Coordinates of C-alpha atoms in Angstrom, one line a residue:
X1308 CA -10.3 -1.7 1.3
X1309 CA -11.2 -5.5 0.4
X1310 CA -12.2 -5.5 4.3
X1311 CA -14.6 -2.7 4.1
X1312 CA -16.6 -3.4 0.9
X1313 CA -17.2 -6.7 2.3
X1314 CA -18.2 -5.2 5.6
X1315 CA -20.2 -2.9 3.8
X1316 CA -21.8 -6.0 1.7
X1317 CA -22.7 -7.9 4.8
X1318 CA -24.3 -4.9 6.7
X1319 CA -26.7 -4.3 3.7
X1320 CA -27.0 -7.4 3.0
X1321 CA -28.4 -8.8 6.1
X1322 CA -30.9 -6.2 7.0
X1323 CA -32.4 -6.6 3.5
X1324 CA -32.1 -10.2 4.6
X1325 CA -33.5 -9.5 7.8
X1326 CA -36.2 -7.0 7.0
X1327 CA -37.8 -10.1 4.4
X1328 CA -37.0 -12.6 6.6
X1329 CA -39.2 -12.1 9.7
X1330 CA -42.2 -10.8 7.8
X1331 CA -42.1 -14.3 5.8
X1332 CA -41.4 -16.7 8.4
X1333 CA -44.4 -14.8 10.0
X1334 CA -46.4 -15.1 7.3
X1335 CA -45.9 -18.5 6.9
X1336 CA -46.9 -19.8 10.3
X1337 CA -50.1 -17.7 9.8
X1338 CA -50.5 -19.7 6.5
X1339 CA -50.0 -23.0 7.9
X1340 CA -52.5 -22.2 10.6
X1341 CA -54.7 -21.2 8.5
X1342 CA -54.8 -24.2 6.5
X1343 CA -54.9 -26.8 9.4
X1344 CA -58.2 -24.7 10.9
X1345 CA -60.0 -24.2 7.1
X1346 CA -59.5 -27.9 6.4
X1347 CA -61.1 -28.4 10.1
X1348 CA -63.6 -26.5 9.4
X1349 CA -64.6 -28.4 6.4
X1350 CA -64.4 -31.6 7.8
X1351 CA -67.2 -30.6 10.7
X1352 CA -69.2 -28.9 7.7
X1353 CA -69.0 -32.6 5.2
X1354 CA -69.9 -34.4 8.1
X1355 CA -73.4 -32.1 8.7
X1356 CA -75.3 -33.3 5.5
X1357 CA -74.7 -36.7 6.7
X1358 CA -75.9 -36.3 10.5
X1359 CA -79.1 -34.8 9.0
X1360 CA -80.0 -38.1 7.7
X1361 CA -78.8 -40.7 10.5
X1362 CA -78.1 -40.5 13.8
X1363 CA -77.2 -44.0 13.7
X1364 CA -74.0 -44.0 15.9
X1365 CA -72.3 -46.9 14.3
X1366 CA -72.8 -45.1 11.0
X1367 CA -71.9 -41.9 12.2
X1368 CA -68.1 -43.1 13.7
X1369 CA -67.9 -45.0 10.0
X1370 CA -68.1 -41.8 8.0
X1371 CA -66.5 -39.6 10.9
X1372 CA -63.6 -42.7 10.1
X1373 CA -63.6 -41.9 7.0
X1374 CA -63.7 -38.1 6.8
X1375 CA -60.7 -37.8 9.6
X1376 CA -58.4 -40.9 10.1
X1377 CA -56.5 -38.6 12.8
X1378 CA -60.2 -39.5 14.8
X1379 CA -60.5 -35.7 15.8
X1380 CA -64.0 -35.5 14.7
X1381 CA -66.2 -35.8 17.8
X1382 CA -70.1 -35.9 17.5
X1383 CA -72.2 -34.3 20.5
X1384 CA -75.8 -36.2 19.8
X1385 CA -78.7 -34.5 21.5
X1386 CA -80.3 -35.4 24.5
X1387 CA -78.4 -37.4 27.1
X1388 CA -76.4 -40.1 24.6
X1389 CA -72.8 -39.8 24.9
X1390 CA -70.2 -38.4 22.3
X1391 CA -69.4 -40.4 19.7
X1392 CA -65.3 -39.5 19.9
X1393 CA -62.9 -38.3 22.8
X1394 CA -63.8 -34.9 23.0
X1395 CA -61.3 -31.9 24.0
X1396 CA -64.0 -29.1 23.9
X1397 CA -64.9 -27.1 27.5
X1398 CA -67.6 -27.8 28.7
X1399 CA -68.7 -23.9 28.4
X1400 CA -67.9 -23.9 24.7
X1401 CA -69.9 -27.0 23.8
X1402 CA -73.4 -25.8 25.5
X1403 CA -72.8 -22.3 24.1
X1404 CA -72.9 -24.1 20.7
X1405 CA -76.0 -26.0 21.5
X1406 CA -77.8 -23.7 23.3
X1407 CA -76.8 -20.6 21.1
X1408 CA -76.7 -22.9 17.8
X1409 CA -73.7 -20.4 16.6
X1410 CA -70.3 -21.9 15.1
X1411 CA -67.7 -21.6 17.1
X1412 CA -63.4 -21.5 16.2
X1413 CA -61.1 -21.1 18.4
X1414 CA -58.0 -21.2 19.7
X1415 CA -57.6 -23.1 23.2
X1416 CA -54.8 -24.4 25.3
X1417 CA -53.7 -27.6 23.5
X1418 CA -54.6 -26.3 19.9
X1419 CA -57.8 -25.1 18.0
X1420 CA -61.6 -26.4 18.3
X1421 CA -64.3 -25.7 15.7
X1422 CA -67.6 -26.6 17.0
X1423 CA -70.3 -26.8 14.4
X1424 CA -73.9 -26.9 15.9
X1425 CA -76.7 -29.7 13.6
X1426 CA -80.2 -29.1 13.9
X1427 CA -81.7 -32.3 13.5
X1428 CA -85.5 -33.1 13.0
X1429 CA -87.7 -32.5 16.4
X1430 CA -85.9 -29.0 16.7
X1431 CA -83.1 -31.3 18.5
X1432 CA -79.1 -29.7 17.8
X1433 CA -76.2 -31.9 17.1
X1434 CA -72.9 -30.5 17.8
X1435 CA -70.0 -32.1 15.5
X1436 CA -66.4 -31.6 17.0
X1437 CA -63.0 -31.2 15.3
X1438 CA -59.9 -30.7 17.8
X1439 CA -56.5 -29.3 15.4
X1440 CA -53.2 -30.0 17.4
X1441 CA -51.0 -27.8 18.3
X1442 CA -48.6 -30.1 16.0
X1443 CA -50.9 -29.0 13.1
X1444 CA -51.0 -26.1 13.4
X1445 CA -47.3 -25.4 12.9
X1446 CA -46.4 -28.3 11.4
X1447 CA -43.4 -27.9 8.2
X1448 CA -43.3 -24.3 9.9
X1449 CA -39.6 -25.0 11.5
X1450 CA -38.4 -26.7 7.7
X1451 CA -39.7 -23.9 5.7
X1452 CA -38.1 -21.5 8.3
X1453 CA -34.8 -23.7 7.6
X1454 CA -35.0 -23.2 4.2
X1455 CA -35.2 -19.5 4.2
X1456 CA -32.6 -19.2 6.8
X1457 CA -30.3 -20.9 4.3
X1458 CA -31.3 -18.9 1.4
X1459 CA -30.7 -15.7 3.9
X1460 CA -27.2 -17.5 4.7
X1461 CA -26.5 -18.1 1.0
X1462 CA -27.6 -14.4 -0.1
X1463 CA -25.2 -12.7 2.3
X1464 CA -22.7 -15.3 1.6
X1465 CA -22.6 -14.5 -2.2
X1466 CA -22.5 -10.6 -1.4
X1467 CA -19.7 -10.8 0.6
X1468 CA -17.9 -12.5 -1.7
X1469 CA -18.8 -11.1 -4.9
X1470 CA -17.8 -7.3 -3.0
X1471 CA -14.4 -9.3 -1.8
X1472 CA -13.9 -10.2 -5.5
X1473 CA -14.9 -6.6 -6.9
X1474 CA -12.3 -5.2 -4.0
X1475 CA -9.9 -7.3 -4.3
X1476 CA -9.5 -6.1 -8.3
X1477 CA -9.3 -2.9 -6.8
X1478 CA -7.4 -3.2 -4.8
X1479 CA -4.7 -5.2 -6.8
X1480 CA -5.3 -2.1 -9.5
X1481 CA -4.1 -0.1 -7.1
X1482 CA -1.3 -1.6 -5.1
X1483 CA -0.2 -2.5 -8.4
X1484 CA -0.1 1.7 -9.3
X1485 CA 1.2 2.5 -6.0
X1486 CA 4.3 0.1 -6.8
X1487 CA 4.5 1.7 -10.3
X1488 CA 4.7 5.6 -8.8
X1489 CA 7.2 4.2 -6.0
X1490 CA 9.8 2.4 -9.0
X1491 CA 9.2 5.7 -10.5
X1492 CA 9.9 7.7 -7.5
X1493 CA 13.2 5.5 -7.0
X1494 CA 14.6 6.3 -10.3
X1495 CA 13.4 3.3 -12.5
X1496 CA 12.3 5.1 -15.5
X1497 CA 10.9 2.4 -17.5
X1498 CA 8.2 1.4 -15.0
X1499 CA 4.4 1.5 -16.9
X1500 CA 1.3 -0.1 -15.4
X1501 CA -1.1 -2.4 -17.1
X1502 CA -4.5 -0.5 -16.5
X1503 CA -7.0 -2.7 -15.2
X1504 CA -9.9 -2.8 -12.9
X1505 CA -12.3 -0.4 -12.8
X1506 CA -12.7 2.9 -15.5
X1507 CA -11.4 4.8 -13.1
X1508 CA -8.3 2.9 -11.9
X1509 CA -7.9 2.3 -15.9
X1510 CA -7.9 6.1 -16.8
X1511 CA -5.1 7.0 -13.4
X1512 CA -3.1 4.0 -15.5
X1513 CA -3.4 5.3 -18.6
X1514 CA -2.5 9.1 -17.3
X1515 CA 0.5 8.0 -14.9
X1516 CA 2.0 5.9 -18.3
X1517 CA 1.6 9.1 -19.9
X1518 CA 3.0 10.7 -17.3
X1519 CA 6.3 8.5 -16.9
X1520 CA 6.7 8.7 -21.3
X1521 CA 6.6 12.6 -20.8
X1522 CA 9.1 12.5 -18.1
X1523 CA 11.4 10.3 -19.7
X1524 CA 11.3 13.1 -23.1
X1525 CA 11.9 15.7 -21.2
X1526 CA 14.6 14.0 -19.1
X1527 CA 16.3 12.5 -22.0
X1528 CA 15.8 16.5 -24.1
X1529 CA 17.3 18.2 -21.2
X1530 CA 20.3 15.9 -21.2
X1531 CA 20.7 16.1 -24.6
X1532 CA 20.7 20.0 -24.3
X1533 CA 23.7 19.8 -21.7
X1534 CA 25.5 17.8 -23.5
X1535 CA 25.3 20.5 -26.8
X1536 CA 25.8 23.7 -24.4
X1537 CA 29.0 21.7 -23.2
X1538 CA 30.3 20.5 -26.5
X1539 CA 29.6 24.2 -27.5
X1540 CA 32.3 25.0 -25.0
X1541 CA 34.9 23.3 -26.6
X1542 CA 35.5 26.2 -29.8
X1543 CA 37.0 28.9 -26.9
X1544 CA 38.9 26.1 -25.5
X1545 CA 40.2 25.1 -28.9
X1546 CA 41.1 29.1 -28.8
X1547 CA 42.6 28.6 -25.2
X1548 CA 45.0 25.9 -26.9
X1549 CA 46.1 28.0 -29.6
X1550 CA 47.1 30.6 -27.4
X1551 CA 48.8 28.2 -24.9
X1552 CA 50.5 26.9 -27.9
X1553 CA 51.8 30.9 -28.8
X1554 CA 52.8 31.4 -25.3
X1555 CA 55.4 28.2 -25.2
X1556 CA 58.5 28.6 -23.9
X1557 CA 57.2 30.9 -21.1
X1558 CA 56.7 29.9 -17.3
X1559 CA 52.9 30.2 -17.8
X1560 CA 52.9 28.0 -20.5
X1561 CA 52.6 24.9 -19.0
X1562 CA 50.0 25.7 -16.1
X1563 CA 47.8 27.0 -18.7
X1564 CA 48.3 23.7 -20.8
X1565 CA 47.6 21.9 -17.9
X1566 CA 44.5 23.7 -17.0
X1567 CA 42.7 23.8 -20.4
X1568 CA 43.7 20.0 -20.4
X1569 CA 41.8 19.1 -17.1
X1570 CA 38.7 21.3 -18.4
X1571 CA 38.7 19.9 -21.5
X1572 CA 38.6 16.5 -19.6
X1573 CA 35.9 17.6 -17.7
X1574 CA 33.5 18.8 -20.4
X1575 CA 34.3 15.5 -22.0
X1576 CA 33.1 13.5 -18.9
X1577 CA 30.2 15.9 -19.0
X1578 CA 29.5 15.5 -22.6
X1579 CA 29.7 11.0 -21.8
X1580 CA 27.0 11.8 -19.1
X1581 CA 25.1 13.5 -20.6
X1582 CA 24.0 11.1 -23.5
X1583 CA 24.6 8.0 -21.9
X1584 CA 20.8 6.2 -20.9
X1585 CA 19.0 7.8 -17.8
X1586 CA 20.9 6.9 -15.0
X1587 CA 19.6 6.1 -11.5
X1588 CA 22.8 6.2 -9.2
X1589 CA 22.4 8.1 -5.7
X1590 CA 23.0 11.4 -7.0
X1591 CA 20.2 10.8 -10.1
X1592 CA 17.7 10.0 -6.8
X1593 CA 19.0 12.8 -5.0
X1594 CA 17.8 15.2 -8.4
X1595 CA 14.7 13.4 -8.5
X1596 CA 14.0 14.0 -4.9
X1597 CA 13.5 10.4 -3.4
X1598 CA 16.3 9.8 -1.4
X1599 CA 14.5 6.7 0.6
X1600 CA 15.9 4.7 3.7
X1601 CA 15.8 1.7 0.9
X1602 CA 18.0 3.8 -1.3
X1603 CA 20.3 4.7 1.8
X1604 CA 20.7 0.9 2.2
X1605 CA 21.5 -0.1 -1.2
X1606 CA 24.3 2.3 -1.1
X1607 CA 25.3 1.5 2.5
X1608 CA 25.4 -2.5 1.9
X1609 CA 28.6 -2.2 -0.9
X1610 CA 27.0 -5.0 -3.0
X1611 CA 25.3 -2.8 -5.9
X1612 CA 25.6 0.7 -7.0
X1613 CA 28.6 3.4 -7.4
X1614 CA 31.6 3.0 -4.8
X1615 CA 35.1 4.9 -4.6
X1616 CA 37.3 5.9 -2.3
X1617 CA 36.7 9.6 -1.2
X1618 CA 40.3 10.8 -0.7
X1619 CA 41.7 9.1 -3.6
X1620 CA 39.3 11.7 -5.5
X1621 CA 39.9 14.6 -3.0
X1622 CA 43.4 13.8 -3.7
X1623 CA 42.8 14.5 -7.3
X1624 CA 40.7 17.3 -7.4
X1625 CA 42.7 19.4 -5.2
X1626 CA 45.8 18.8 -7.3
X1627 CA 44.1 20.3 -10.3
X1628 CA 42.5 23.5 -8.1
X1629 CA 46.2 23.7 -6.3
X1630 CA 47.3 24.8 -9.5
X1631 CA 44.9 28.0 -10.1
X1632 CA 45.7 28.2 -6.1
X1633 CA 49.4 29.1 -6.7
X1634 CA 48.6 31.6 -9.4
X1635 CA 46.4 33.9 -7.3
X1636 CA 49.0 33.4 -4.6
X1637 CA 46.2 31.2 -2.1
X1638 CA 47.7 29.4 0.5
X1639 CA 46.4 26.1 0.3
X1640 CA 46.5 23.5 3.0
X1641 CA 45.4 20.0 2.1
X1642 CA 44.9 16.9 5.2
X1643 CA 44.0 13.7 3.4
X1644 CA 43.2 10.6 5.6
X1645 CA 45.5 7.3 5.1
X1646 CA 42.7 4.9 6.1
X1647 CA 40.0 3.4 4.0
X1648 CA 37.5 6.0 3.0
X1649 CA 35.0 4.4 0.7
X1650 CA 31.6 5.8 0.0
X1651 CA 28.5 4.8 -2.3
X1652 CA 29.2 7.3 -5.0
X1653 CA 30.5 7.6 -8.3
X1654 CA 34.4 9.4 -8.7
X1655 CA 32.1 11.9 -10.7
X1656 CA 29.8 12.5 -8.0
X1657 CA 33.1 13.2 -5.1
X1658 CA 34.2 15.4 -7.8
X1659 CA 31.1 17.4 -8.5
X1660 CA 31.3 18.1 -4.5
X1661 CA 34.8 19.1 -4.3
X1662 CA 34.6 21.1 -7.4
X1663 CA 31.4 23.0 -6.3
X1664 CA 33.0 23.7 -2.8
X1665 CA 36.3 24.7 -4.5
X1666 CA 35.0 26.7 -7.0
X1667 CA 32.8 28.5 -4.4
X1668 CA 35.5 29.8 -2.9
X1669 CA 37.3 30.9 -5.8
X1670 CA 34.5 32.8 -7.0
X1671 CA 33.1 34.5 -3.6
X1672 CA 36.4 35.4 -2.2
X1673 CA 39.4 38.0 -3.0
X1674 CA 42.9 36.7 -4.8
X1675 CA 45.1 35.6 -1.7
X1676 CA 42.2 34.3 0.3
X1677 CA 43.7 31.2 1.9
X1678 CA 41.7 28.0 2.4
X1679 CA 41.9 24.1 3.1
X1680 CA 40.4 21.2 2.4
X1681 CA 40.5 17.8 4.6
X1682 CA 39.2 14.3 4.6
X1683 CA 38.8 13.1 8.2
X1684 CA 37.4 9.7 8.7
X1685 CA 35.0 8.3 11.9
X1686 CA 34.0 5.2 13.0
X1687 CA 30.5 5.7 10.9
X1688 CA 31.5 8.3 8.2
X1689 CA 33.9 10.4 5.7
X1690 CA 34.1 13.6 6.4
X1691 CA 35.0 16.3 3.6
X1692 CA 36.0 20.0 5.4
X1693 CA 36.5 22.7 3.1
X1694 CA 37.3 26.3 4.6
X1695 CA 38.1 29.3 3.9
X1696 CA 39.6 32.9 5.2
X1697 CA 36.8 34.8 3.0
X1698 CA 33.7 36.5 4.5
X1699 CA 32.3 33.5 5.5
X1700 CA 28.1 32.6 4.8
X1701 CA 25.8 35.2 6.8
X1702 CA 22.6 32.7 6.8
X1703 CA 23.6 29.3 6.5
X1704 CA 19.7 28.0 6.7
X1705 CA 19.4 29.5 3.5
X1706 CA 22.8 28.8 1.3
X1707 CA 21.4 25.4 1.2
X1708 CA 18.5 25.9 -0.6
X1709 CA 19.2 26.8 -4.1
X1710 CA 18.4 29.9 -5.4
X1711 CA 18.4 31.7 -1.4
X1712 CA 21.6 32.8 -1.3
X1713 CA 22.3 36.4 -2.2
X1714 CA 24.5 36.6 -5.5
X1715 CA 24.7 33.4 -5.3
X1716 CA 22.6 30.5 -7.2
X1717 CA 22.7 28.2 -4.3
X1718 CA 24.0 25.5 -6.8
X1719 CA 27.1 24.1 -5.0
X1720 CA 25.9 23.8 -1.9
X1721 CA 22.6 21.6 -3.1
X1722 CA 25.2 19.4 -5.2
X1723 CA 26.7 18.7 -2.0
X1724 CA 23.6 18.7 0.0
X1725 CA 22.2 15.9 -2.4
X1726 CA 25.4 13.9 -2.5
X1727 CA 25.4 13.6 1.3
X1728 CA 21.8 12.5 1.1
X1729 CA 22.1 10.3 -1.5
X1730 CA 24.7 8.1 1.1
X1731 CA 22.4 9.0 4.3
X1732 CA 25.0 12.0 5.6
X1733 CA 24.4 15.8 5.7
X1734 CA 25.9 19.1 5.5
X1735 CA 27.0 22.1 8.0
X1736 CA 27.8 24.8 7.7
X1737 CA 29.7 27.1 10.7
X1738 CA 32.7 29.6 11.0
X1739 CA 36.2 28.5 10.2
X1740 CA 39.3 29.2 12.4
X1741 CA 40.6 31.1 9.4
X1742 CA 37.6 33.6 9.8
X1743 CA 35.6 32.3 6.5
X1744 CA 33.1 29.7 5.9
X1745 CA 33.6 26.2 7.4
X1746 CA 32.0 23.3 5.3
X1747 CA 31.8 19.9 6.5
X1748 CA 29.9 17.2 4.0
X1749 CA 29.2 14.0 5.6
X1750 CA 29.4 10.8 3.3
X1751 CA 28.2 7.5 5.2
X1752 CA 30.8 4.3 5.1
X1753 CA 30.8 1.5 2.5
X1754 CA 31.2 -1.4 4.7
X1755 CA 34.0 -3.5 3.3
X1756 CA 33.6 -6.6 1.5
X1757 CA 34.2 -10.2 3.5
X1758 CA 36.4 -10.8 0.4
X1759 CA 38.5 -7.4 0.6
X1760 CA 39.1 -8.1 4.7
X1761 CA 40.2 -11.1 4.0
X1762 CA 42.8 -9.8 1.9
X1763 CA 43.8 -7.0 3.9
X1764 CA 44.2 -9.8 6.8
X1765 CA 46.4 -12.1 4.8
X1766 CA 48.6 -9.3 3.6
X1767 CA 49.4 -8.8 7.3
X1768 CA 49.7 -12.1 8.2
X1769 CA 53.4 -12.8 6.6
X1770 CA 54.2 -10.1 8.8
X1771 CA 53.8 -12.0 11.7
X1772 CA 56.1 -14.4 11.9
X1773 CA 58.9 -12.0 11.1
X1774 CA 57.8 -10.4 14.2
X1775 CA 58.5 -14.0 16.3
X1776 CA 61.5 -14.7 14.6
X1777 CA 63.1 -11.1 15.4
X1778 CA 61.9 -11.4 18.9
X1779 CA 63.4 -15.1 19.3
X1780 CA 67.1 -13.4 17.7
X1781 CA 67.1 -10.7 20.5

């Protein structure tokens, strides 16, 4: 933008530059010229009064002398005495004065000639002479040219950089907004601008701060409301409890126990959430809709942000949902990976998706469905597989937008959608051996830490030399 208001300055600067330039540096030598011919001319014409009195030659070249020191006056007496002067008149010119007794000025080869005819007493014409050089003629031309052509220079100069200046506070006004909506974008819900520059950079500052306060209320309000809906869950759990309490001693007892125990531990985690500050982990970017390849990178690089270990929470999860399992008489099968499965999200987050995927499957299929769930690990990801032996998902395309699915909100498949986003994976979905709905959620690797190699290595090390001293025995 600087670029082009500058480009714009120059181009209209030099043509108005240009278009006073050449009529005045025109003007000028037609100024000069016709100075050097008027003051010529008026030489010739103080020199007649005294011719008319004298045609004494020595007095003549004394007040010629003293009228022209340059000596380009030049007095033609009459009859057949020479010139009093070097003349530089043709021939044609000169008796065309005498003879016709008309002034003459004119330009000719070398400069200008004025010819001013003298009639003299006896009817006898005088001619006096005055030759303008060339020199004359344009002389201080090329200087005052110089001058103008640097006030020209100096002109578009100052445009150009007054417009540079003027864009470049635009232009910071503006790169400094863009950075503002991009923090905003990210998750950083604290950004504000300082509005400067012009009114109308100044008013986009002022609306996008209003913006980002407004966003923030309502952000913080609708938290604050999830947090009260799940605290208002907690009276029919109390209930839950009593009735748990009434049904000890029975075989029920304790998996109902254990199951308003986990929920109650979830709506507490739900309730901590909820009120803590706005937070901006991956899955916060994934509900605000700007999962970025920066963002990808943050979590992928293991030195900032959430991290666990994906099985370790599959693990978990499954042993809570096992338990309903058993009581609808599911067949469960559960395949957990053994190597390192860390991923840039929270424990919370892994849960959410296990949960949602879980849960789905308990809602949207018959008692007795079986289903499994496994963690598979490849040399770039974490793979979560959850299937089932229900009906399976008719369109796929559009369970993953929330909302399409019919009977269904949509919700746990875009909670899984977003966590595989937030970490750079995806989501599929196809048809499972056991005739139902096969899930797979991608979650990209953690790298590991130099530090926690280095660990891993020097627990294996003492290994080693057990291995050379056993060989050596045998």
């Amino acid at each position: 933008m600087r670029r082009s208001l500058a480009g714009v300055a120059l181009a209209v600067t030099s043509m108005v530059a240009l278009s006073f330039l050449i009529p005045l540096a025109a003007l000028v030598m037609s100024l000069v010229k016709a100075q050097a011919v008027t003051a010529a001319e008026q030489r010739a014409a103080a020199l007649a009064p005294i011719l008319t009195l004298t045609t004494d030659p020595s007095a003549l070249r004394e007040s010629a002398a003293s009228l022209d020191p340059a000596q380009q006056l030049v007095i033609h007496l009459p009859a057949d005495a020479p010139a009093l002067g070097s003349s530089k008149a043709p021939a044609a010119l000169l008796e065309r004065a005498q003879q016709g007794r008309e002034s003459i000025s004119q330009e000719i080869p070398d400069g200008w000639i004025c010819l001013q005819p003298v009639v003299l007493p006896g009817d006898r014409v005088a001619v006096i002479e005055n030759f303008v050089p060339e020199e004359e003629l344009t002389h201080g031309v090329k200087e005052s040219w110089a001058v103008m052509s640097f006030l020209a220079v100096a002109l578009i100069g100052g445009s150009v950089l007054v417009a540079d200046r003027l864009g470049s506070k635009v232009v910071r006004s503006s790169r400094k907004l863009a950075q503002a909506s991009r923090a905003l974008g990210q998750g950083d819900l604290d950004t504000r601008v300082d509005p400067v520059g012009p009114k109308e950079l100044r008013d986009a500052g002022v609306a996008f701060n209003a913006m980002a306060h407004r966003m923030t209320e309502l952000l913080a309000v609708e938290r604050e409301l999830v947090a009260d809906l799940s605290h208002r869950l907690r009276t029919p759990l109390t209930a839950l409890h009593l009735a748990s309490e009434r049904m000890a001693g029975t075989p029920e007892s304790a998996r109902v126990e254990a199951a308003v125990g986990e929920l109650e531990a979830e709506l507490r985690a739900i309730i901590a959430a909820a009120r803590t500050p706005l937070a901006v982990g991956p899955m916060g970017q994934g509900m605000l809709g700007t999962e970025t390849p920066a963002s990808h990178d943050a979590a992928g690089a293991g030195s900032s942000g959430p991290r666990c270990e994906a099985a370790g929470v599959v693990r978990r999860r499954t042993a809570f949902w096992s338990v309903l399992a058993e009581q609808q008489n599911r067949p469960c099968c559960v395949e957990l990976t053994q190597e390192p499965t860390a991923v840039g999200l929270s424990d919370d987050d892994v849960a959410a998706v296990v949960d949602a995927l879980i849960g789905n499957i308990f809602r949207h299929t018959a008692p007795g469905t079986p289903f499994g769930v496994r963690v598979v690990r490849t040399a770039q990801a974490v793979e979560l597989v959850v299937e089932d032996g229900g009906p399976g998902i008719p369109e796929p395309g559009l369970a993953l937008s929330r909302g399409s699915s019919t009977g269904s909100t949509g919700l746990g498949l875009d909670i899984a959608g977003r966590a595989a986003s937030a970490t750079g994976g995806s989501v599929h979905i196809g048809r499972s051996p056991l005739g139902g709905a096969h899930i797979t959620v991608s979650f990209a690797l953690v790298p590991q830490a130099p530090s926690e190699r280095r660990r891993r290595i020097s627990r294996r090390r003492p290994a080693w030399p057990r291995r050379r001293q056993a060989a050596a025995g045998s």
